[in-house]
Amino acid sequence: MKISAINEGVSLIANIGVIGSIIFLGLEMQQNTEMMQSQTRNSIVENQLSVYDKMIENPELFDIADKLNTYIAQSYGTVDTTAASSANLDVTGAERRQLHIFILSQLRIWENEFYQYQIGLYAAEEFEARKIWWRKIIGIPANLQTWRSEEETFYPDFRIYMNELLDEIS
């Protein structure tokens, strides 16, 4: 009887140890998730800041974007052609490619943000704020033209999401 009582005591202690280990593991997983979310947030901010740095370091991108957006709007008849004709709308092929690659890099950052949100590493509130920004930016003619020419190269769920967003704003 004494051995049976000892076995029960050892078994009880072992079960308590297992339960304690499971609780500890759960806490560790929660901390790891929070750390991953923090690292994801930091990475996203770094990516956004790198885009801003490019614009600051290359102010000619603003001029190229302005010329190209005016040209696109003029081509579609959505701008006063007399005012536009007085502007210098000459955009070289190199400038077009430079702006195209810059816009494409922004879209890739957005795609990554969308992916991080989908897998739960980007908070819904933060993602909603980004979505507001996307709505403002994607409607700019050069951005929209770049999206339309490159959308097939993006992750299918992101493509669907962006096109739904475009449907909302049009």
mmCIF file of C-alpha atoms in Angstrom, residues 8-164:
data_model
loop_
_atom_site.group_PDB
_atom_site.id
_atom_site.type_symbol
_atom_site.label_atom_id
_atom_site.label_comp_id
_atom_site.label_asym_id
_atom_site.label_seq_id
_atom_site.Cartn_x
_atom_site.Cartn_y
_atom_site.Cartn_z
ATOM 1 C CA GLU A 8 0.266 8.052 -6.886
ATOM 2 C CA GLY A 9 2.280 10.905 -5.368
ATOM 3 C CA VAL A 10 4.967 10.646 -8.035
ATOM 4 C CA SER A 11 2.285 10.459 -10.737
ATOM 5 C CA LEU A 12 0.532 13.540 -9.317
ATOM 6 C CA ILE A 13 3.807 15.484 -9.214
ATOM 7 C CA ALA A 14 4.614 14.399 -12.794
ATOM 8 C CA ASN A 15 1.162 15.504 -13.991
ATOM 9 C CA ILE A 16 1.549 18.866 -12.263
ATOM 10 C CA GLY A 17 4.963 19.195 -13.937
ATOM 11 C CA VAL A 18 3.449 18.446 -17.359
ATOM 12 C CA ILE A 19 0.662 20.997 -16.807
ATOM 13 C CA GLY A 20 3.224 23.577 -15.653
ATOM 14 C CA SER A 21 5.348 22.899 -18.738
ATOM 15 C CA ILE A 22 2.343 23.337 -21.035
ATOM 16 C CA ILE A 23 1.465 26.654 -19.377
ATOM 17 C CA PHE A 24 5.088 27.793 -19.670
ATOM 18 C CA LEU A 25 5.183 26.768 -23.329
ATOM 19 C CA GLY A 26 1.985 28.734 -23.987
ATOM 20 C CA LEU A 27 3.478 31.844 -22.403
ATOM 21 C CA GLU A 28 6.658 31.448 -24.440
ATOM 22 C CA MET A 29 4.659 31.101 -27.655
ATOM 23 C CA GLN A 30 2.698 34.260 -26.836
ATOM 24 C CA GLN A 31 5.929 36.161 -26.207
ATOM 25 C CA ASN A 32 7.394 34.845 -29.470
ATOM 26 C CA THR A 33 4.280 35.944 -31.372
ATOM 27 C CA GLU A 34 4.482 39.413 -29.835
ATOM 28 C CA MET A 35 8.181 39.592 -30.694
ATOM 29 C CA MET A 36 7.482 38.530 -34.297
ATOM 30 C CA GLN A 37 4.749 41.173 -34.584
ATOM 31 C CA SER A 38 7.135 43.791 -33.242
ATOM 32 C CA GLN A 39 9.880 42.763 -35.677
ATOM 33 C CA THR A 40 7.399 42.737 -38.557
ATOM 34 C CA ARG A 41 6.184 46.220 -37.641
ATOM 35 C CA ASN A 42 9.764 47.468 -37.445
ATOM 36 C CA SER A 43 10.622 45.938 -40.823
ATOM 37 C CA ILE A 44 7.564 47.499 -42.457
ATOM 38 C CA VAL A 45 8.435 50.933 -41.058
ATOM 39 C CA GLU A 46 12.029 50.555 -42.271
ATOM 40 C CA ASN A 47 10.744 49.725 -45.762
ATOM 41 C CA GLN A 48 8.435 52.741 -45.750
ATOM 42 C CA LEU A 49 11.228 55.013 -44.575
ATOM 43 C CA SER A 50 13.528 53.750 -47.314
ATOM 44 C CA VAL A 51 10.929 54.840 -49.885
ATOM 45 C CA TYR A 52 10.744 58.276 -48.276
ATOM 46 C CA ASP A 53 14.552 58.468 -48.266
ATOM 47 C CA LYS A 54 14.622 57.706 -51.995
ATOM 48 C CA MET A 55 12.216 60.567 -52.635
ATOM 49 C CA ILE A 56 14.233 62.954 -50.477
ATOM 50 C CA GLU A 57 17.519 61.936 -52.094
ATOM 51 C CA ASN A 58 16.057 62.047 -55.622
ATOM 52 C CA PRO A 59 13.741 65.060 -55.832
ATOM 53 C CA GLU A 60 13.750 64.691 -59.620
ATOM 54 C CA LEU A 61 11.391 61.726 -59.083
ATOM 55 C CA PHE A 62 8.723 64.280 -58.132
ATOM 56 C CA ASP A 63 9.289 66.143 -61.412
ATOM 57 C CA ILE A 64 9.181 62.925 -63.421
ATOM 58 C CA ALA A 65 5.992 61.836 -61.627
ATOM 59 C CA ASP A 66 4.355 65.224 -62.192
ATOM 60 C CA LYS A 67 5.213 65.215 -65.906
ATOM 61 C CA LEU A 68 4.112 61.632 -66.406
ATOM 62 C CA ASN A 69 0.876 62.081 -64.454
ATOM 63 C CA THR A 70 0.042 65.188 -66.477
ATOM 64 C CA TYR A 71 0.862 63.340 -69.706
ATOM 65 C CA ILE A 72 -1.358 60.385 -68.745
ATOM 66 C CA ALA A 73 -4.205 62.659 -67.669
ATOM 67 C CA GLN A 74 -3.858 64.648 -70.905
ATOM 68 C CA SER A 75 -3.917 61.438 -72.939
ATOM 69 C CA TYR A 76 -7.191 60.416 -71.303
ATOM 70 C CA GLY A 77 -8.666 63.899 -71.600
ATOM 71 C CA THR A 78 -8.901 64.505 -67.864
ATOM 72 C CA VAL A 79 -6.759 67.639 -67.777
ATOM 73 C CA ASP A 80 -6.991 71.075 -69.383
ATOM 74 C CA THR A 81 -4.842 70.631 -72.494
ATOM 75 C CA THR A 82 -4.017 74.329 -72.823
ATOM 76 C CA ALA A 83 -2.525 74.401 -69.328
ATOM 77 C CA ALA A 84 -0.807 71.062 -69.860
ATOM 78 C CA SER A 85 0.658 72.059 -73.214
ATOM 79 C CA SER A 86 2.513 74.943 -71.591
ATOM 80 C CA ALA A 87 4.188 72.485 -69.197
ATOM 81 C CA ASN A 88 7.254 70.567 -70.273
ATOM 82 C CA LEU A 89 5.835 67.056 -70.640
ATOM 83 C CA ASP A 90 8.896 65.483 -72.193
ATOM 84 C CA VAL A 91 9.547 62.342 -70.204
ATOM 85 C CA THR A 92 12.495 60.289 -71.385
ATOM 86 C CA GLY A 93 12.442 56.523 -71.531
ATOM 87 C CA ALA A 94 14.983 56.397 -68.715
ATOM 88 C CA GLU A 95 12.788 58.633 -66.561
ATOM 89 C CA ARG A 96 9.750 56.455 -67.250
ATOM 90 C CA ARG A 97 11.662 53.326 -66.252
ATOM 91 C CA GLN A 98 13.081 55.035 -63.174
ATOM 92 C CA LEU A 99 9.610 56.034 -61.990
ATOM 93 C CA HIS A 100 8.165 52.647 -62.962
ATOM 94 C CA ILE A 101 10.734 50.803 -60.822
ATOM 95 C CA PHE A 102 10.182 53.209 -57.934
ATOM 96 C CA ILE A 103 6.403 52.685 -58.020
ATOM 97 C CA LEU A 104 6.891 48.945 -58.406
ATOM 98 C CA SER A 105 9.034 48.925 -55.251
ATOM 99 C CA GLN A 106 6.195 50.640 -53.366
ATOM 100 C CA LEU A 107 3.737 48.053 -54.620
ATOM 101 C CA ARG A 108 6.054 45.244 -53.455
ATOM 102 C CA ILE A 109 6.160 46.818 -49.996
ATOM 103 C CA TRP A 110 2.354 46.909 -50.011
ATOM 104 C CA GLU A 111 2.253 43.273 -51.072
ATOM 105 C CA ASN A 112 4.506 42.358 -48.144
ATOM 106 C CA GLU A 113 2.351 44.362 -45.721
ATOM 107 C CA PHE A 114 -0.727 42.547 -47.010
ATOM 108 C CA TYR A 115 0.982 39.178 -46.565
ATOM 109 C CA GLN A 116 2.122 40.019 -43.024
ATOM 110 C CA TYR A 117 -1.436 41.080 -42.203
ATOM 111 C CA GLN A 118 -2.869 37.864 -43.647
ATOM 112 C CA ILE A 119 -0.657 35.655 -41.490
ATOM 113 C CA GLY A 120 -1.422 37.690 -38.369
ATOM 114 C CA LEU A 121 1.872 39.517 -37.930
ATOM 115 C CA TYR A 122 0.474 42.970 -38.745
ATOM 116 C CA ALA A 123 -2.291 44.375 -36.552
ATOM 117 C CA ALA A 124 -5.680 45.058 -38.137
ATOM 118 C CA GLU A 125 -5.659 48.687 -36.940
ATOM 119 C CA GLU A 126 -2.282 49.345 -38.530
ATOM 120 C CA PHE A 127 -3.290 47.595 -41.717
ATOM 121 C CA GLU A 128 -6.458 49.697 -41.930
ATOM 122 C CA ALA A 129 -4.322 52.845 -41.733
ATOM 123 C CA ARG A 130 -2.128 51.549 -44.570
ATOM 124 C CA LYS A 131 -5.230 50.752 -46.619
ATOM 125 C CA ILE A 132 -6.324 54.396 -46.299
ATOM 126 C CA TRP A 133 -2.906 55.437 -47.628
ATOM 127 C CA TRP A 134 -3.105 52.914 -50.482
ATOM 128 C CA ARG A 135 -6.485 54.334 -51.521
ATOM 129 C CA LYS A 136 -4.951 57.807 -51.790
ATOM 130 C CA ILE A 137 -1.856 56.702 -53.684
ATOM 131 C CA ILE A 138 -3.087 54.025 -56.102
ATOM 132 C CA GLY A 139 -5.403 56.465 -57.893
ATOM 133 C CA ILE A 140 -2.485 58.617 -59.070
ATOM 134 C CA PRO A 141 -2.271 57.984 -62.830
ATOM 135 C CA ALA A 142 1.345 56.747 -62.952
ATOM 136 C CA ASN A 143 0.756 54.462 -59.957
ATOM 137 C CA LEU A 144 -2.409 53.037 -61.467
ATOM 138 C CA GLN A 145 -0.723 52.548 -64.832
ATOM 139 C CA THR A 146 2.181 50.710 -63.174
ATOM 140 C CA TRP A 147 -0.227 48.506 -61.212
ATOM 141 C CA ARG A 148 -2.211 47.633 -64.329
ATOM 142 C CA SER A 149 0.927 46.764 -66.287
ATOM 143 C CA GLU A 150 2.445 44.635 -63.501
ATOM 144 C CA GLU A 151 -0.477 43.230 -61.508
ATOM 145 C CA GLU A 152 -0.088 39.709 -62.910
ATOM 146 C CA THR A 153 3.348 39.497 -61.275
ATOM 147 C CA PHE A 154 1.896 39.827 -57.773
ATOM 148 C CA TYR A 155 0.606 37.271 -55.286
ATOM 149 C CA PRO A 156 -2.961 36.291 -56.378
ATOM 150 C CA ASP A 157 -4.664 37.206 -53.085
ATOM 151 C CA PHE A 158 -2.987 40.614 -53.131
ATOM 152 C CA ARG A 159 -4.090 41.148 -56.741
ATOM 153 C CA ILE A 160 -7.681 40.402 -55.795
ATOM 154 C CA TYR A 161 -7.459 42.682 -52.768
ATOM 155 C CA MET A 162 -5.978 45.596 -54.728
ATOM 156 C CA ASN A 163 -8.500 45.276 -57.541
ATOM 157 C CA GLU A 164 -11.340 45.239 -55.003
#
